[in-house]
mmCIF file of C-alpha atoms in Angstrom:
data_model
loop_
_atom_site.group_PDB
_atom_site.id
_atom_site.type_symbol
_atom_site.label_atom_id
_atom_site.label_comp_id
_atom_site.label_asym_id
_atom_site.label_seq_id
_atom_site.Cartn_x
_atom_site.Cartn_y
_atom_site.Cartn_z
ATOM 1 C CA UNK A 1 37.759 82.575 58.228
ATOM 2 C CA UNK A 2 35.348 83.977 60.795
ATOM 3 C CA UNK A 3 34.593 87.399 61.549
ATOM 4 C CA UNK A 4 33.858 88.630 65.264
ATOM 5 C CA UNK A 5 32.519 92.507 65.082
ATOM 6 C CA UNK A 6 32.423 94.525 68.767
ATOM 7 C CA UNK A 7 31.640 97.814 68.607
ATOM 8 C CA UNK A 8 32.705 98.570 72.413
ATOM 9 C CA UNK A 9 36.541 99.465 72.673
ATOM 10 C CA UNK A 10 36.936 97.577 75.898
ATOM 11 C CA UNK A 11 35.379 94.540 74.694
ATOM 12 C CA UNK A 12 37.398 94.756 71.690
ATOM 13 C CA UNK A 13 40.373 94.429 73.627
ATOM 14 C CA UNK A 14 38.881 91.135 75.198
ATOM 15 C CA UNK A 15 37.636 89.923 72.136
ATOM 16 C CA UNK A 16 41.362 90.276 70.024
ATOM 17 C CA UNK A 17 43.349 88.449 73.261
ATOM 18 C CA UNK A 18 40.711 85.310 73.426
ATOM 19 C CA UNK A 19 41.226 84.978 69.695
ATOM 20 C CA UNK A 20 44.409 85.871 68.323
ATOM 21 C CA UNK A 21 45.131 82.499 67.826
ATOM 22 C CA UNK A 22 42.487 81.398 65.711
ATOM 23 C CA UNK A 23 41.267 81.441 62.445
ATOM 24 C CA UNK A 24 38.910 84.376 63.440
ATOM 25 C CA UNK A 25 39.636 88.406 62.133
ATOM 26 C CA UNK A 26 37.820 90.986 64.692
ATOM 27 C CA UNK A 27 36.547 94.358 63.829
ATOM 28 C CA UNK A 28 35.578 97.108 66.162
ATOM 29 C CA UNK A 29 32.445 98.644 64.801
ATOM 30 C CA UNK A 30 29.191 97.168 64.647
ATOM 31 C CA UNK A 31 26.995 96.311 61.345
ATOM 32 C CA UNK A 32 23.698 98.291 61.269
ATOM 33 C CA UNK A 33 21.519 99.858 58.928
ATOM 34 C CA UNK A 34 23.406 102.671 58.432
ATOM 35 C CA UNK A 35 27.037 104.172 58.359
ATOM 36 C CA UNK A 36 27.155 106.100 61.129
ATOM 37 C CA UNK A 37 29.089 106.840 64.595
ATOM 38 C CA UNK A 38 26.364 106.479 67.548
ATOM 39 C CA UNK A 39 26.462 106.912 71.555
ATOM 40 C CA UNK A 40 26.096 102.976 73.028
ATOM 41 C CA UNK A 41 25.109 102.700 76.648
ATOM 42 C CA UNK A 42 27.671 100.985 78.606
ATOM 43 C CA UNK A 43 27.871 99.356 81.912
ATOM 44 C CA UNK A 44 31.450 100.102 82.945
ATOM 45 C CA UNK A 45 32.302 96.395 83.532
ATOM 46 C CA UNK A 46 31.590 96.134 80.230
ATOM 47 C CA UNK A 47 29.129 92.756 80.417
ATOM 48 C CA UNK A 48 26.214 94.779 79.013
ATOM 49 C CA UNK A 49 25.645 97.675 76.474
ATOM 50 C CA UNK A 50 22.867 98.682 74.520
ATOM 51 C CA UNK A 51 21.996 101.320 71.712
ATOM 52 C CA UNK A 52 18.890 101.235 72.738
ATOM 53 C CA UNK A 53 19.118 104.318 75.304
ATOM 54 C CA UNK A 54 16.166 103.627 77.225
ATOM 55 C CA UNK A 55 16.826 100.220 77.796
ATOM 56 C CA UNK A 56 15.641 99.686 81.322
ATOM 57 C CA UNK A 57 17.735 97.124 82.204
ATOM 58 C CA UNK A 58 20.925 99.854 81.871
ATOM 59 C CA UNK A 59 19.469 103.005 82.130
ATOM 60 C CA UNK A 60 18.440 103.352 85.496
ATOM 61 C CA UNK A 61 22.146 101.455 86.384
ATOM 62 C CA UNK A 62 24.916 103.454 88.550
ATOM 63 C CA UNK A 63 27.823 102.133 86.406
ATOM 64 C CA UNK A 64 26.304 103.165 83.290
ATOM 65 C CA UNK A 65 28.721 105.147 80.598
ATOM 66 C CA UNK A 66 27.901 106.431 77.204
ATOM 67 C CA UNK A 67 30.772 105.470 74.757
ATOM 68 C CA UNK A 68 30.720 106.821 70.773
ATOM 69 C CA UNK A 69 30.748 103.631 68.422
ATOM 70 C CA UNK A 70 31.094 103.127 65.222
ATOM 71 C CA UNK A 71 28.691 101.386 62.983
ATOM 72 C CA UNK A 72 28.925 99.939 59.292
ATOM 73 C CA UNK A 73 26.086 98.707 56.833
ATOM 74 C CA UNK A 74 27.290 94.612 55.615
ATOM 75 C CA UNK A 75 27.811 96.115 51.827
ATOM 76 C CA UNK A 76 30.227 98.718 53.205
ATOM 77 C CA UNK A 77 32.056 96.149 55.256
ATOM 78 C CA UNK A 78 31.731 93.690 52.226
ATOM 79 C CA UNK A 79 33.312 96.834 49.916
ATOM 80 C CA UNK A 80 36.123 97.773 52.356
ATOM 81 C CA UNK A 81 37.266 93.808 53.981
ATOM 82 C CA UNK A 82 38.830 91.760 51.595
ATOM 83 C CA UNK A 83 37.519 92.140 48.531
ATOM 84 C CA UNK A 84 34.630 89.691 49.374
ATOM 85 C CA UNK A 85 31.685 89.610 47.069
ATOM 86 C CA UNK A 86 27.625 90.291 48.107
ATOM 87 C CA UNK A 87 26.388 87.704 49.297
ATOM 88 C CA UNK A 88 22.796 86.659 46.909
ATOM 89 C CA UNK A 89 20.110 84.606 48.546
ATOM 90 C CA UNK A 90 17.595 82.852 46.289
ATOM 91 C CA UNK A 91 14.572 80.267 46.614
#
């Protein structure tokens, strides 16, 4: 099982049609440091978005939008999705 996460609703959409048909579950929030619901920059064809606000590259765009995500730490997702356990890395 893979799992695809998208924070942008739009995108989501796109991102559940090109793979409903494979072994792949998709979430719509993003992982982050913290749990919390944050204002992503969008451009409104939906190719580029940023939570970085004064990202250049988008700011200063025409077709720029401000859309209200949702974000998730990895041990929240890991507590909520599936029962999964943490993940330990050692050397």
């Amino acid at each position: 099982m893979i799992f695809a996460f998208e924070p942008v609703p739009k995108t989501f959409i796109y991102l559940q049609e090109n793979v409903s048909k494979k072994n792949i579950k998709s979430f719509n929030f993003a992982l982050g440091s913290d749990n919390i619901e944050e204002k992503m920059l969008v451009s409104k064809d939906s190719k580029l978005s940023t939570l970085l606000l004064d990202n250049s590259n988008l700011a200063n765009k025409d077709d720029r939008q401000y859309v209200s995500v949702n974000i998730k730490t990895g041990d929240e997702f890991i507590k909520t999705s599936y029962n999964l356990s943490p993940v330990s890395y050692t050397h």
